[in-house]
Each structure stands twice: as C-alpha cells, then as structure tokens.
C-alpha cells in the first residue's frame, strides 16, 4: 500500500512539472492567436490596408522560425529551465511592447520578439517533458503540449471577447487610457509571468544535469520523477552512455536521390506543408475579420471565434483518445476528407455574400451554413492533422536522422504558416470564395498524398522506421 501511494505521489509530481513546462505551449497558442481580435483595431488605428496588416500578423512567424532554430542550442548551453525563464521574460516584455506601439514598424518589431519566444517554447516544452517523463507515461504527458496550445488559443479568444464587451463592442473604443485592442495584446503578460514563476520552481532536466557533470542532483531529480523503485545508478549510467555515443546529425545526412533529399524527409516536409496549406491558421488569426466581412457584428464575431477554439479542444481530445487505437493513417484520411467537404461548403456559402453600400451580408441559409462548415473544418483538423502530424514527425524518421529531419520539417511548417498568414488578407479581399476553394483543394490533395506516401507507424518500434 505504501509503495502504491508513493507511486501516485511521484506521478502527481511529474504531472505537475509537465503541466508547468507545457505553459510554454499555452503561451504559444495564446500569443499566436490573440492577434485575431486585434487585427481590425490595428488596421483602423494605423490606417493601413490588407497587405500591411498581413505583414504585421505574419512577421511573428518568422521570429518563431528563428526562435525554434535557436531554442535547442540555448537549452543545451543554459539549461532547459533557464531557457524557459528567458522565453517567459521575452513573452512578458514583448506583450507590453505590443500594447504600447508608437508606429506600425514598432508593433512589427515587438511581434518578431514575441515570435522568437513562441519558437523557443515550441521546442523547449516537448524536449523537457520527454526528458523528465517516465517511459510508461511519456505519450500521454507529451500530449500536454498540444493540449496547452489549443487551450491558449481558446483563452485568447475568450479574453478578446470580454475586453471588446467591456469596451462597448468595438476594439477601437477606449478602455481607460488605451484602446481595447491594445489591452488584448498586453494581456499576454499575465500568463507569461505565471510561466516564469513555474519555470523558476521546476527541477532541471536530469539529462542536462548529467551533461554538465551534476550527477548527484540528476539522481535526486530522477528519484522525484521515476520513484524509488528505479535503479538510479543504472539510469545515470544509461544517460551517460547515450551522451557519450550519440552524435548530432547534420543536414548532409538527409541528402538523397529525391530532389537532393531522402524520400522520407520529403514526406515529413509535405505533411508539414499540407497541415498549414489547408488554411487552419486563417481561422485562428483572422476569423473575426472573416465573420465581419460577411455581415456579423464585431462582438459576435469574437464570440464565434471563441466557440471555434472550444471545438478545437474537443477535436484534440478525440485525437489523443484515438491515435493509438485506430492508427495515424485512418485519422489523417478522415480529417482530409472532412476538411475538403467542409471547406468546399464554406466556399459555396461565401459566394452568396452581398454588399449594400459599405455593409456586407451573408443571407440565410448561406450564413448559418458557412458558420457550421467553418466549425466542422476546425473539428476535422483538430481530430486529425492538428495532432497526428506532430506524432508522425516524432516517430517516422530513422534514429540516425530523426533530430535533423524533424528540424527541417518543422522549419517547413513555420514557413508554410507564414505564407498562408501573410497572403490571406489580400486573397480574401480579392475573392473569398476562391480562397476557400483553394484551401479545399489542398485538403483533397492531402488525402491523395496520405493514401500513396504515408505509412502507418502505429505499434512499430522506432528502430523499424525508415
């Protein structure tokens, strides 16, 4: 009985520190989505058009690419927890900077800094969780990161709605000394400071401690997270052996006959690109603008955006429950088919929009159909490509190239995210129907790609991949 209680105690401790590390994922989702509610406010405040707005929204993603690339090196140099503390400070400072911009370029600069912190968080959280989680629980604890991201998106949408409501329904209305959209951007400082507080109080990764020769402290942390039944001497010796023998692969090891890269690397890159080219981040970055463009009020559009985030959370739980039961390929195929149909339906509905003077409306039944179709799109994405792509990228590559191949695929994902985000305002202004029809085509192509090129990895050992 005492042993059973001790096991529960150390598992509870692991869950706590894992959740603390996953707050970085929460900030990842929150800061990348909070701009959704502020887009219209930024346009009106600075008197800029669709191209400039798309640039300001998307530039954070370029900062994210740099932050993700630098995050691993900083984590090895400073330690996992200290790097988290640095990312948290960047989040907090950049949030205040975004809240108080004096020019559009100033706002863009702060968003680059915020993006850098997002990129760091996107690699620090999963790396830390993998290094502290016992093997028996690693998959479930690793899912905390994705769950935290979708929760961050949902909370940012709720905060946007509440702030706009207090400001009388318009994000350009004053709320104290500032306009409502400025408070939306500044609110991220609160969870950033919570992240800093937790990062100051969780233990350093045992792997990093052994790397730095602090084996006694590593032994203490391993006892905390794996319990007293584990042979700590064996665990320390195992980590030391891996550190002595592992070699960080370079990009040259990814070279192959398929346009200069190994075919499996191209599969990872294309999976990453399709995940973004179906247009999911359009929903989370621009949905308030989208719904206002078809006649829904600003306050109601913020509430609709929040409901989409709740659906995103539900879909993520469905994926976590099914990915190890029915496999990766079936989920991807269901998601691709569902996204293609729902995006095509949304494109048809938006074709019915009518402009009377300066007011755009979407009459019934097309209005409700567009809303349902957009939320079904979010659901199908969340229960498939949102989670499964990251699962596949973590396990589909051979051991010798896994780190380098994952880095290339993740970089492709950030770049694809940037391309979709920066192009949407101009494309939507040109033809919203054709824009969504294009996303539907990518969803259809993703279905064909999975059927022909993606192998099932369920139940296979990592050593069998390749």
Tab-separated table of C-alpha atoms in Angstrom:
chain	number	residue	atom	x	y	z
A	1	UNK	CA	0.000	0.000	0.000
A	2	UNK	CA	2.854	2.367	0.878
A	3	UNK	CA	4.540	1.574	-2.441
A	4	UNK	CA	1.283	2.262	-4.313
A	5	UNK	CA	0.891	5.617	-2.516
A	6	UNK	CA	4.499	6.533	-3.266
A	7	UNK	CA	3.953	5.742	-6.959
A	8	UNK	CA	0.929	8.033	-7.042
A	9	UNK	CA	2.868	10.754	-5.245
A	10	UNK	CA	5.776	10.790	-7.700
A	11	UNK	CA	3.395	10.553	-10.676
A	12	UNK	CA	1.478	13.547	-9.347
A	13	UNK	CA	4.778	15.416	-9.099
A	14	UNK	CA	5.618	14.525	-12.707
A	15	UNK	CA	2.188	15.671	-13.887
A	16	UNK	CA	2.707	18.992	-12.085
A	17	UNK	CA	6.110	19.756	-13.594
A	18	UNK	CA	4.952	18.560	-17.022
A	19	UNK	CA	1.944	20.881	-16.875
A	20	UNK	CA	4.227	23.715	-15.750
A	21	UNK	CA	6.530	23.155	-18.728
A	22	UNK	CA	3.514	22.973	-21.049
A	23	UNK	CA	2.544	26.547	-20.098
A	24	UNK	CA	5.026	27.455	-22.822
A	25	UNK	CA	2.638	25.731	-25.228
A	26	UNK	CA	-0.234	27.720	-23.741
A	27	UNK	CA	1.644	30.934	-24.498
A	28	UNK	CA	2.452	29.568	-27.949
A	29	UNK	CA	-1.278	29.217	-28.659
A	30	UNK	CA	-2.301	32.383	-26.827
A	31	UNK	CA	0.177	34.808	-28.350
A	32	UNK	CA	-0.130	33.440	-31.884
A	33	UNK	CA	-3.938	33.702	-31.766
A	34	UNK	CA	-4.578	36.833	-29.702
A	35	UNK	CA	-3.795	38.937	-32.770
A	36	UNK	CA	-7.098	37.663	-34.215
A	37	UNK	CA	-9.164	40.060	-32.129
A	38	UNK	CA	-6.767	42.953	-32.614
A	39	UNK	CA	-6.477	42.882	-36.425
A	40	UNK	CA	-9.340	45.300	-37.112
A	41	UNK	CA	-8.146	47.616	-34.335
A	42	UNK	CA	-4.621	47.727	-35.782
A	43	UNK	CA	-5.968	48.464	-39.277
A	44	UNK	CA	-8.060	51.392	-38.069
A	45	UNK	CA	-5.558	52.732	-35.535
A	46	UNK	CA	-2.690	52.904	-38.019
A	47	UNK	CA	-4.890	53.460	-41.112
A	48	UNK	CA	-3.313	50.613	-43.103
A	49	UNK	CA	-4.586	48.146	-45.699
A	50	UNK	CA	-4.736	44.372	-46.058
A	51	UNK	CA	-1.128	43.910	-47.190
A	52	UNK	CA	0.372	45.820	-44.246
A	53	UNK	CA	-1.955	44.011	-41.823
A	54	UNK	CA	-0.967	40.609	-43.178
A	55	UNK	CA	2.694	41.567	-42.808
A	56	UNK	CA	2.296	42.561	-39.135
A	57	UNK	CA	0.317	39.413	-38.287
A	58	UNK	CA	2.657	37.036	-40.125
A	59	UNK	CA	6.025	38.521	-39.192
A	60	UNK	CA	5.839	36.876	-35.768
A	61	UNK	CA	6.083	33.522	-37.562
A	62	UNK	CA	9.472	34.435	-38.993
A	63	UNK	CA	10.614	35.228	-35.470
A	64	UNK	CA	9.226	31.829	-34.440
A	65	UNK	CA	11.325	30.058	-37.050
A	66	UNK	CA	14.470	31.717	-35.683
A	67	UNK	CA	13.436	31.016	-32.075
A	68	UNK	CA	12.823	27.328	-32.823
A	69	UNK	CA	16.202	27.044	-34.543
A	70	UNK	CA	17.999	28.759	-31.641
A	71	UNK	CA	15.984	27.159	-28.830
A	72	UNK	CA	17.766	23.810	-28.860
A	73	UNK	CA	21.222	25.376	-28.708
A	74	UNK	CA	20.206	27.722	-25.885
A	75	UNK	CA	18.685	24.804	-23.955
A	76	UNK	CA	21.970	22.888	-24.191
A	77	UNK	CA	24.007	25.944	-23.199
A	78	UNK	CA	21.870	27.455	-20.429
A	79	UNK	CA	19.732	24.501	-19.373
A	80	UNK	CA	16.079	23.734	-20.059
A	81	UNK	CA	14.542	25.654	-17.174
A	82	UNK	CA	16.733	28.748	-17.558
A	83	UNK	CA	15.859	28.878	-21.259
A	84	UNK	CA	12.179	28.673	-20.295
A	85	UNK	CA	12.690	31.598	-17.936
A	86	UNK	CA	14.281	33.608	-20.744
A	87	UNK	CA	11.379	32.795	-23.097
A	88	UNK	CA	8.880	33.815	-20.410
A	89	UNK	CA	10.613	37.181	-19.957
A	90	UNK	CA	10.564	37.739	-23.727
A	91	UNK	CA	6.843	36.963	-23.752
A	92	UNK	CA	6.140	39.420	-20.958
A	93	UNK	CA	8.271	42.264	-22.343
A	94	UNK	CA	7.021	41.837	-25.915
A	95	UNK	CA	3.411	41.830	-24.690
A	96	UNK	CA	3.884	45.244	-23.075
A	97	UNK	CA	5.668	46.459	-26.195
A	98	UNK	CA	2.807	45.319	-28.438
A	99	UNK	CA	0.335	47.018	-26.116
A	100	UNK	CA	2.099	50.399	-26.427
A	101	UNK	CA	3.319	50.732	-30.052
A	102	UNK	CA	4.074	54.218	-31.400
A	103	UNK	CA	4.230	53.111	-35.059
A	104	UNK	CA	3.377	50.113	-37.196
A	105	UNK	CA	7.041	49.123	-37.573
A	106	UNK	CA	7.398	49.265	-33.782
A	107	UNK	CA	4.471	46.867	-33.373
A	108	UNK	CA	6.022	44.577	-36.005
A	109	UNK	CA	9.358	44.572	-34.146
A	110	UNK	CA	7.707	43.553	-30.870
A	111	UNK	CA	5.824	40.793	-32.696
A	112	UNK	CA	9.133	39.428	-34.012
A	113	UNK	CA	10.411	39.263	-30.432
A	114	UNK	CA	7.180	37.569	-29.318
A	115	UNK	CA	7.574	35.156	-32.217
A	116	UNK	CA	11.112	34.312	-31.122
A	117	UNK	CA	9.745	33.384	-27.692
A	118	UNK	CA	6.991	31.303	-29.338
A	119	UNK	CA	9.614	29.430	-31.354
A	120	UNK	CA	11.662	28.731	-28.249
A	121	UNK	CA	8.584	27.481	-26.382
A	122	UNK	CA	7.692	25.182	-29.287
A	123	UNK	CA	10.910	23.180	-28.756
A	124	UNK	CA	11.635	23.684	-25.040
A	125	UNK	CA	8.368	22.250	-23.731
A	126	UNK	CA	8.391	18.958	-25.668
A	127	UNK	CA	12.127	18.464	-25.070
A	128	UNK	CA	11.830	18.991	-21.306
A	129	UNK	CA	8.714	16.827	-20.995
A	130	UNK	CA	10.356	13.969	-22.903
A	131	UNK	CA	13.402	14.129	-20.613
A	132	UNK	CA	11.534	14.112	-17.290
A	133	UNK	CA	8.558	11.862	-18.105
A	134	UNK	CA	8.776	8.146	-17.215
A	135	UNK	CA	8.632	5.990	-20.356
A	136	UNK	CA	5.295	4.423	-19.372
A	137	UNK	CA	3.571	7.825	-19.375
A	138	UNK	CA	5.611	9.713	-21.971
A	139	UNK	CA	2.998	9.644	-24.730
A	140	UNK	CA	0.175	10.957	-22.582
A	141	UNK	CA	2.329	13.526	-20.825
A	142	UNK	CA	3.757	14.624	-24.178
A	143	UNK	CA	0.226	15.392	-25.356
A	144	UNK	CA	0.049	18.131	-22.692
A	145	UNK	CA	1.947	20.416	-25.076
A	146	UNK	CA	-0.637	20.206	-27.873
A	147	UNK	CA	-3.490	20.437	-25.377
A	148	UNK	CA	-1.905	23.543	-23.858
A	149	UNK	CA	-1.625	25.134	-27.318
A	150	UNK	CA	-5.333	24.718	-28.094
A	151	UNK	CA	-6.252	25.905	-24.590
A	152	UNK	CA	-4.109	29.004	-25.171
A	153	UNK	CA	-5.957	29.682	-28.409
A	154	UNK	CA	-9.339	29.316	-26.663
A	155	UNK	CA	-8.420	31.555	-23.727
A	156	UNK	CA	-7.094	34.270	-26.045
A	157	UNK	CA	-10.400	34.269	-27.931
A	158	UNK	CA	-12.343	34.491	-24.663
A	159	UNK	CA	-10.149	37.361	-23.426
A	160	UNK	CA	-10.673	39.177	-26.724
A	161	UNK	CA	-14.451	38.827	-26.400
A	162	UNK	CA	-14.507	40.018	-22.771
A	163	UNK	CA	-12.259	43.019	-23.477
A	164	UNK	CA	-14.322	44.043	-26.505
A	165	UNK	CA	-17.527	43.696	-24.483
A	166	UNK	CA	-16.182	45.982	-21.748
A	167	UNK	CA	-15.237	48.472	-24.473
A	168	UNK	CA	-18.771	48.567	-25.860
A	169	UNK	CA	-18.315	46.014	-28.648
A	170	UNK	CA	-15.624	47.757	-30.697
A	171	UNK	CA	-11.907	47.024	-30.372
A	172	UNK	CA	-11.117	50.668	-31.201
A	173	UNK	CA	-13.188	52.041	-28.346
A	174	UNK	CA	-11.223	53.445	-25.418
A	175	UNK	CA	-10.877	51.329	-22.287
A	176	UNK	CA	-9.155	53.557	-19.792
A	177	UNK	CA	-6.100	55.222	-21.329
A	178	UNK	CA	-5.794	52.696	-24.176
A	179	UNK	CA	-7.961	51.223	-26.896
A	180	UNK	CA	-9.421	47.731	-26.401
A	181	UNK	CA	-7.135	46.032	-28.947
A	182	UNK	CA	-4.080	47.253	-27.019
A	183	UNK	CA	-5.327	45.575	-23.833
A	184	UNK	CA	-5.840	42.348	-25.816
A	185	UNK	CA	-2.174	42.283	-26.822
A	186	UNK	CA	-0.938	43.329	-23.385
A	187	UNK	CA	-2.955	40.691	-21.530
A	188	UNK	CA	-0.432	38.015	-22.555
A	189	UNK	CA	1.945	39.390	-19.940
A	190	UNK	CA	-0.149	37.720	-17.208
A	191	UNK	CA	0.310	34.060	-18.318
A	192	UNK	CA	3.894	34.915	-19.305
A	193	UNK	CA	4.667	35.880	-15.718
A	194	UNK	CA	2.967	32.693	-14.481
A	195	UNK	CA	5.200	30.715	-16.863
A	196	UNK	CA	8.231	32.490	-15.394
A	197	UNK	CA	7.081	31.681	-11.858
A	198	UNK	CA	6.662	27.974	-12.642
A	199	UNK	CA	9.929	27.808	-14.600
A	200	UNK	CA	11.720	29.130	-11.517
A	201	UNK	CA	10.302	26.290	-9.409
A	202	UNK	CA	10.548	23.127	-11.504
A	203	UNK	CA	13.676	20.941	-11.462
A	204	UNK	CA	16.243	20.947	-14.233
A	205	UNK	CA	16.208	18.050	-16.703
A	206	UNK	CA	18.214	15.022	-15.475
A	207	UNK	CA	19.777	14.671	-18.932
A	208	UNK	CA	21.089	18.247	-18.852
A	209	UNK	CA	22.366	17.798	-15.286
A	210	UNK	CA	24.317	14.684	-16.279
A	211	UNK	CA	25.618	16.521	-19.363
A	212	UNK	CA	27.028	19.179	-17.023
A	213	UNK	CA	28.522	16.671	-14.591
A	214	UNK	CA	25.956	17.321	-11.822
A	215	UNK	CA	25.164	13.643	-11.318
A	216	UNK	CA	24.065	13.892	-7.671
A	217	UNK	CA	21.413	16.482	-8.493
A	218	UNK	CA	20.386	14.381	-11.514
A	219	UNK	CA	19.983	11.403	-9.170
A	220	UNK	CA	17.695	13.470	-6.908
A	221	UNK	CA	15.505	14.601	-9.819
A	222	UNK	CA	15.259	11.056	-11.210
A	223	UNK	CA	14.145	9.838	-7.783
A	224	UNK	CA	11.449	12.544	-7.774
A	225	UNK	CA	10.072	11.759	-11.236
A	226	UNK	CA	10.605	7.996	-11.553
A	227	UNK	CA	10.146	6.846	-7.969
A	228	UNK	CA	12.258	4.858	-5.549
A	229	UNK	CA	11.793	1.533	-7.344
A	230	UNK	CA	14.075	2.578	-10.229
A	231	UNK	CA	17.778	1.665	-10.092
A	232	UNK	CA	19.161	5.210	-10.138
A	233	UNK	CA	22.744	4.070	-10.768
A	234	UNK	CA	21.625	2.232	-13.913
A	235	UNK	CA	19.625	5.243	-15.096
A	236	UNK	CA	22.578	7.599	-14.603
A	237	UNK	CA	24.900	5.156	-16.382
A	238	UNK	CA	22.409	4.829	-19.256
A	239	UNK	CA	22.205	8.602	-19.724
A	240	UNK	CA	25.992	8.919	-19.566
A	241	UNK	CA	26.377	6.164	-22.196
A	242	UNK	CA	23.904	7.857	-24.558
A	243	UNK	CA	25.606	11.226	-24.130
A	244	UNK	CA	28.986	9.670	-24.913
A	245	UNK	CA	27.838	7.795	-28.011
A	246	UNK	CA	25.182	9.985	-29.604
A	247	UNK	CA	26.114	12.283	-32.419
A	248	UNK	CA	24.036	15.222	-33.590
A	249	UNK	CA	23.292	14.578	-37.284
A	250	UNK	CA	23.952	17.257	-39.863
A	251	UNK	CA	21.883	18.268	-42.843
A	252	UNK	CA	24.239	16.387	-45.170
A	253	UNK	CA	22.897	13.110	-43.764
A	254	UNK	CA	19.464	13.990	-45.163
A	255	UNK	CA	20.748	14.040	-48.742
A	256	UNK	CA	19.212	11.557	-51.125
A	257	UNK	CA	18.086	10.939	-54.692
A	258	UNK	CA	14.710	12.683	-54.420
A	259	UNK	CA	15.493	16.301	-55.355
A	260	UNK	CA	18.506	16.262	-53.073
A	261	UNK	CA	16.804	14.753	-50.002
A	262	UNK	CA	15.851	11.303	-48.765
A	263	UNK	CA	12.255	10.387	-49.726
A	264	UNK	CA	11.222	10.035	-46.046
A	265	UNK	CA	12.396	13.608	-45.400
A	266	UNK	CA	10.199	14.868	-48.240
A	267	UNK	CA	7.242	13.003	-46.730
A	268	UNK	CA	7.788	14.896	-43.466
A	269	UNK	CA	8.143	18.237	-45.241
A	270	UNK	CA	4.999	17.732	-47.343
A	271	UNK	CA	2.985	16.605	-44.307
A	272	UNK	CA	4.038	19.811	-42.551
A	273	UNK	CA	3.153	21.986	-45.542
A	274	UNK	CA	-0.266	20.382	-46.041
A	275	UNK	CA	-1.014	20.889	-42.335
A	276	UNK	CA	-0.751	24.649	-42.943
A	277	UNK	CA	-1.944	24.948	-46.561
A	278	UNK	CA	-5.465	23.789	-45.663
A	279	UNK	CA	-5.760	27.229	-44.042
A	280	UNK	CA	-6.325	26.324	-40.392
A	281	UNK	CA	-4.497	29.349	-39.035
A	282	UNK	CA	-6.708	31.636	-41.115
A	283	UNK	CA	-9.486	30.637	-38.701
A	284	UNK	CA	-7.444	31.460	-35.612
A	285	UNK	CA	-5.653	34.577	-36.881
A	286	UNK	CA	-8.358	36.216	-38.987
A	287	UNK	CA	-11.728	34.680	-38.116
A	288	UNK	CA	-13.104	37.884	-36.569
A	289	UNK	CA	-12.278	39.751	-39.791
A	290	UNK	CA	-13.761	36.886	-41.795
A	291	UNK	CA	-17.102	36.917	-39.984
A	292	UNK	CA	-17.309	40.693	-40.025
A	293	UNK	CA	-16.691	40.592	-43.788
A	294	UNK	CA	-19.940	38.673	-44.206
A	295	UNK	CA	-22.037	40.925	-42.015
A	296	UNK	CA	-21.613	39.612	-38.428
A	297	UNK	CA	-21.030	42.250	-35.741
A	298	UNK	CA	-17.568	42.656	-34.216
A	299	UNK	CA	-18.625	41.481	-30.754
A	300	UNK	CA	-20.472	38.420	-32.098
A	301	UNK	CA	-17.544	37.550	-34.375
A	302	UNK	CA	-15.267	37.390	-31.332
A	303	UNK	CA	-17.728	35.042	-29.609
A	304	UNK	CA	-17.861	32.816	-32.714
A	305	UNK	CA	-14.053	32.706	-32.719
A	306	UNK	CA	-14.117	31.501	-29.112
A	307	UNK	CA	-16.625	28.767	-29.954
A	308	UNK	CA	-14.288	27.582	-32.731
A	309	UNK	CA	-11.495	27.297	-30.152
A	310	UNK	CA	-13.686	25.149	-27.897
A	311	UNK	CA	-14.366	22.853	-30.858
A	312	UNK	CA	-10.591	22.736	-31.442
A	313	UNK	CA	-10.090	21.490	-27.876
A	314	UNK	CA	-12.781	18.820	-28.272
A	315	UNK	CA	-11.178	17.600	-31.507
A	316	UNK	CA	-7.766	17.441	-29.834
A	317	UNK	CA	-9.136	15.206	-27.068
A	318	UNK	CA	-10.697	12.944	-29.718
A	319	UNK	CA	-7.331	12.640	-31.493
A	320	UNK	CA	-5.471	11.870	-28.261
A	321	UNK	CA	-8.016	9.124	-27.495
A	322	UNK	CA	-7.914	7.531	-30.964
A	323	UNK	CA	-4.377	7.939	-32.332
A	324	UNK	CA	-3.026	4.824	-30.586
A	325	UNK	CA	-6.229	2.823	-31.109
A	326	UNK	CA	-7.091	3.165	-34.792
A	327	UNK	CA	-3.758	4.434	-36.096
A	328	UNK	CA	-2.312	7.517	-37.774
A	329	UNK	CA	-3.335	6.972	-41.413
A	330	UNK	CA	-7.076	6.453	-40.764
A	331	UNK	CA	-7.267	9.659	-38.727
A	332	UNK	CA	-5.425	11.632	-41.417
A	333	UNK	CA	-7.692	10.274	-44.165
A	334	UNK	CA	-10.891	11.035	-42.226
A	335	UNK	CA	-9.563	14.517	-41.457
A	336	UNK	CA	-8.604	15.246	-45.075
A	337	UNK	CA	-11.987	14.123	-46.408
A	338	UNK	CA	-13.891	16.076	-43.757
A	339	UNK	CA	-11.822	19.222	-44.320
A	340	UNK	CA	-12.252	19.052	-48.107
A	341	UNK	CA	-16.042	18.799	-47.833
A	342	UNK	CA	-16.410	21.467	-45.123
A	343	UNK	CA	-14.059	23.928	-46.865
A	344	UNK	CA	-15.842	23.402	-50.179
A	345	UNK	CA	-19.168	24.037	-48.457
A	346	UNK	CA	-17.827	27.225	-46.863
A	347	UNK	CA	-16.548	28.433	-50.243
A	348	UNK	CA	-20.009	27.893	-51.754
A	349	UNK	CA	-21.696	29.742	-48.886
A	350	UNK	CA	-19.373	32.756	-49.098
A	351	UNK	CA	-20.229	33.115	-52.791
A	352	UNK	CA	-23.685	34.301	-51.716
A	353	UNK	CA	-22.386	37.370	-49.829
A	354	UNK	CA	-23.891	40.670	-50.953
A	355	UNK	CA	-22.678	44.228	-50.448
A	356	UNK	CA	-25.215	47.003	-49.850
A	357	UNK	CA	-23.381	50.306	-49.589
A	358	UNK	CA	-20.497	49.615	-47.211
A	359	UNK	CA	-22.244	46.720	-45.426
A	360	UNK	CA	-21.560	43.108	-46.434
A	361	UNK	CA	-24.146	40.469	-45.540
A	362	UNK	CA	-24.476	36.703	-45.907
A	363	UNK	CA	-28.192	35.855	-46.195
A	364	UNK	CA	-29.863	32.685	-44.914
A	365	UNK	CA	-29.413	29.804	-45.391
A	366	UNK	CA	-25.835	30.510	-46.532
A	367	UNK	CA	-24.913	32.407	-43.316
A	368	UNK	CA	-25.636	29.557	-40.871
A	369	UNK	CA	-24.212	27.020	-43.365
A	370	UNK	CA	-20.917	28.954	-43.556
A	371	UNK	CA	-20.691	29.032	-39.763
A	372	UNK	CA	-21.365	25.309	-39.388
A	373	UNK	CA	-18.956	24.449	-42.219
A	374	UNK	CA	-16.130	26.523	-40.708
A	375	UNK	CA	-16.551	24.868	-37.312
A	376	UNK	CA	-16.708	21.388	-38.868
A	377	UNK	CA	-13.449	22.227	-40.631
A	378	UNK	CA	-11.859	23.079	-37.273
A	379	UNK	CA	-13.176	19.825	-35.753
A	380	UNK	CA	-11.894	17.629	-38.588
A	381	UNK	CA	-8.493	19.344	-38.483
A	382	UNK	CA	-8.162	19.052	-34.703
A	383	UNK	CA	-9.019	15.336	-34.569
A	384	UNK	CA	-6.565	14.521	-37.337
A	385	UNK	CA	-3.866	16.737	-38.822
A	386	UNK	CA	-3.539	19.005	-35.776
A	387	UNK	CA	-2.222	16.213	-33.540
A	388	UNK	CA	-1.261	13.359	-35.881
A	389	UNK	CA	1.295	15.289	-37.946
A	390	UNK	CA	3.318	16.046	-34.807
A	391	UNK	CA	3.045	12.408	-33.707
A	392	UNK	CA	4.301	11.223	-37.104
A	393	UNK	CA	7.142	13.726	-37.249
A	394	UNK	CA	8.357	12.474	-33.887
A	395	UNK	CA	8.429	8.807	-34.887
A	396	UNK	CA	8.567	8.332	-38.685
A	397	UNK	CA	12.260	9.085	-39.264
A	398	UNK	CA	15.137	6.616	-38.724
A	399	UNK	CA	17.018	7.136	-35.454
A	400	UNK	CA	20.187	8.440	-37.108
A	401	UNK	CA	18.450	11.369	-38.846
A	402	UNK	CA	15.452	11.978	-36.555
A	403	UNK	CA	16.623	15.254	-34.997
A	404	UNK	CA	17.826	16.846	-38.233
A	405	UNK	CA	14.818	15.666	-40.280
A	406	UNK	CA	12.379	16.880	-37.644
A	407	UNK	CA	14.091	20.268	-37.644
A	408	UNK	CA	13.768	20.582	-41.425
A	409	UNK	CA	10.088	19.531	-41.357
A	410	UNK	CA	9.305	21.951	-38.511
A	411	UNK	CA	11.029	24.799	-40.370
A	412	UNK	CA	8.915	23.984	-43.436
A	413	UNK	CA	5.822	24.177	-41.245
A	414	UNK	CA	6.694	27.633	-39.906
A	415	UNK	CA	7.407	28.905	-43.431
A	416	UNK	CA	4.136	27.460	-44.772
A	417	UNK	CA	2.298	29.011	-41.817
A	418	UNK	CA	3.877	32.357	-42.654
A	419	UNK	CA	2.948	32.085	-46.351
A	420	UNK	CA	-0.723	31.356	-45.631
A	421	UNK	CA	-0.959	34.021	-42.932
A	422	UNK	CA	0.645	36.821	-44.926
A	423	UNK	CA	-1.347	36.068	-48.073
A	424	UNK	CA	-4.851	35.682	-46.650
A	425	UNK	CA	-5.870	39.356	-46.248
A	426	UNK	CA	-5.063	40.180	-49.869
A	427	UNK	CA	-6.597	36.918	-51.164
A	428	UNK	CA	-9.776	37.420	-49.139
A	429	UNK	CA	-10.108	40.975	-50.428
A	430	UNK	CA	-9.669	39.666	-53.980
A	431	UNK	CA	-12.087	36.693	-53.773
A	432	UNK	CA	-13.035	34.995	-50.516
A	433	UNK	CA	-14.848	32.163	-52.300
A	434	UNK	CA	-11.868	31.167	-54.446
A	435	UNK	CA	-9.534	31.484	-51.458
A	436	UNK	CA	-11.506	28.893	-49.505
A	437	UNK	CA	-11.894	26.738	-52.607
A	438	UNK	CA	-8.080	26.729	-52.838
A	439	UNK	CA	-7.791	25.513	-49.237
A	440	UNK	CA	-10.342	22.772	-50.065
A	441	UNK	CA	-8.141	21.673	-52.991
A	442	UNK	CA	-5.139	21.346	-50.673
A	443	UNK	CA	-7.267	19.225	-48.298
A	444	UNK	CA	-8.171	16.948	-51.210
A	445	UNK	CA	-4.531	16.715	-52.288
A	446	UNK	CA	-3.559	15.842	-48.717
A	447	UNK	CA	-5.957	12.863	-48.869
A	448	UNK	CA	-4.294	11.589	-52.036
A	449	UNK	CA	-0.826	12.123	-50.560
A	450	UNK	CA	-1.620	10.108	-47.420
A	451	UNK	CA	-3.051	7.198	-49.438
A	452	UNK	CA	0.080	6.977	-51.597
A	453	UNK	CA	3.034	8.084	-49.468
A	454	UNK	CA	2.322	7.887	-45.715
A	455	UNK	CA	2.999	4.570	-43.961
A	456	UNK	CA	1.266	3.516	-40.762
A	457	UNK	CA	3.540	3.780	-37.692
A	458	UNK	CA	1.124	2.510	-35.050
A	459	UNK	CA	2.678	-0.256	-32.959
A	460	UNK	CA	6.071	-0.103	-34.687
A	461	UNK	CA	9.313	0.328	-32.768
A	462	UNK	CA	11.298	3.462	-33.522
A	463	UNK	CA	14.189	1.282	-34.709
A	464	UNK	CA	11.978	-0.035	-37.532
A	465	UNK	CA	11.315	3.394	-39.041
A	466	UNK	CA	12.795	4.496	-42.333
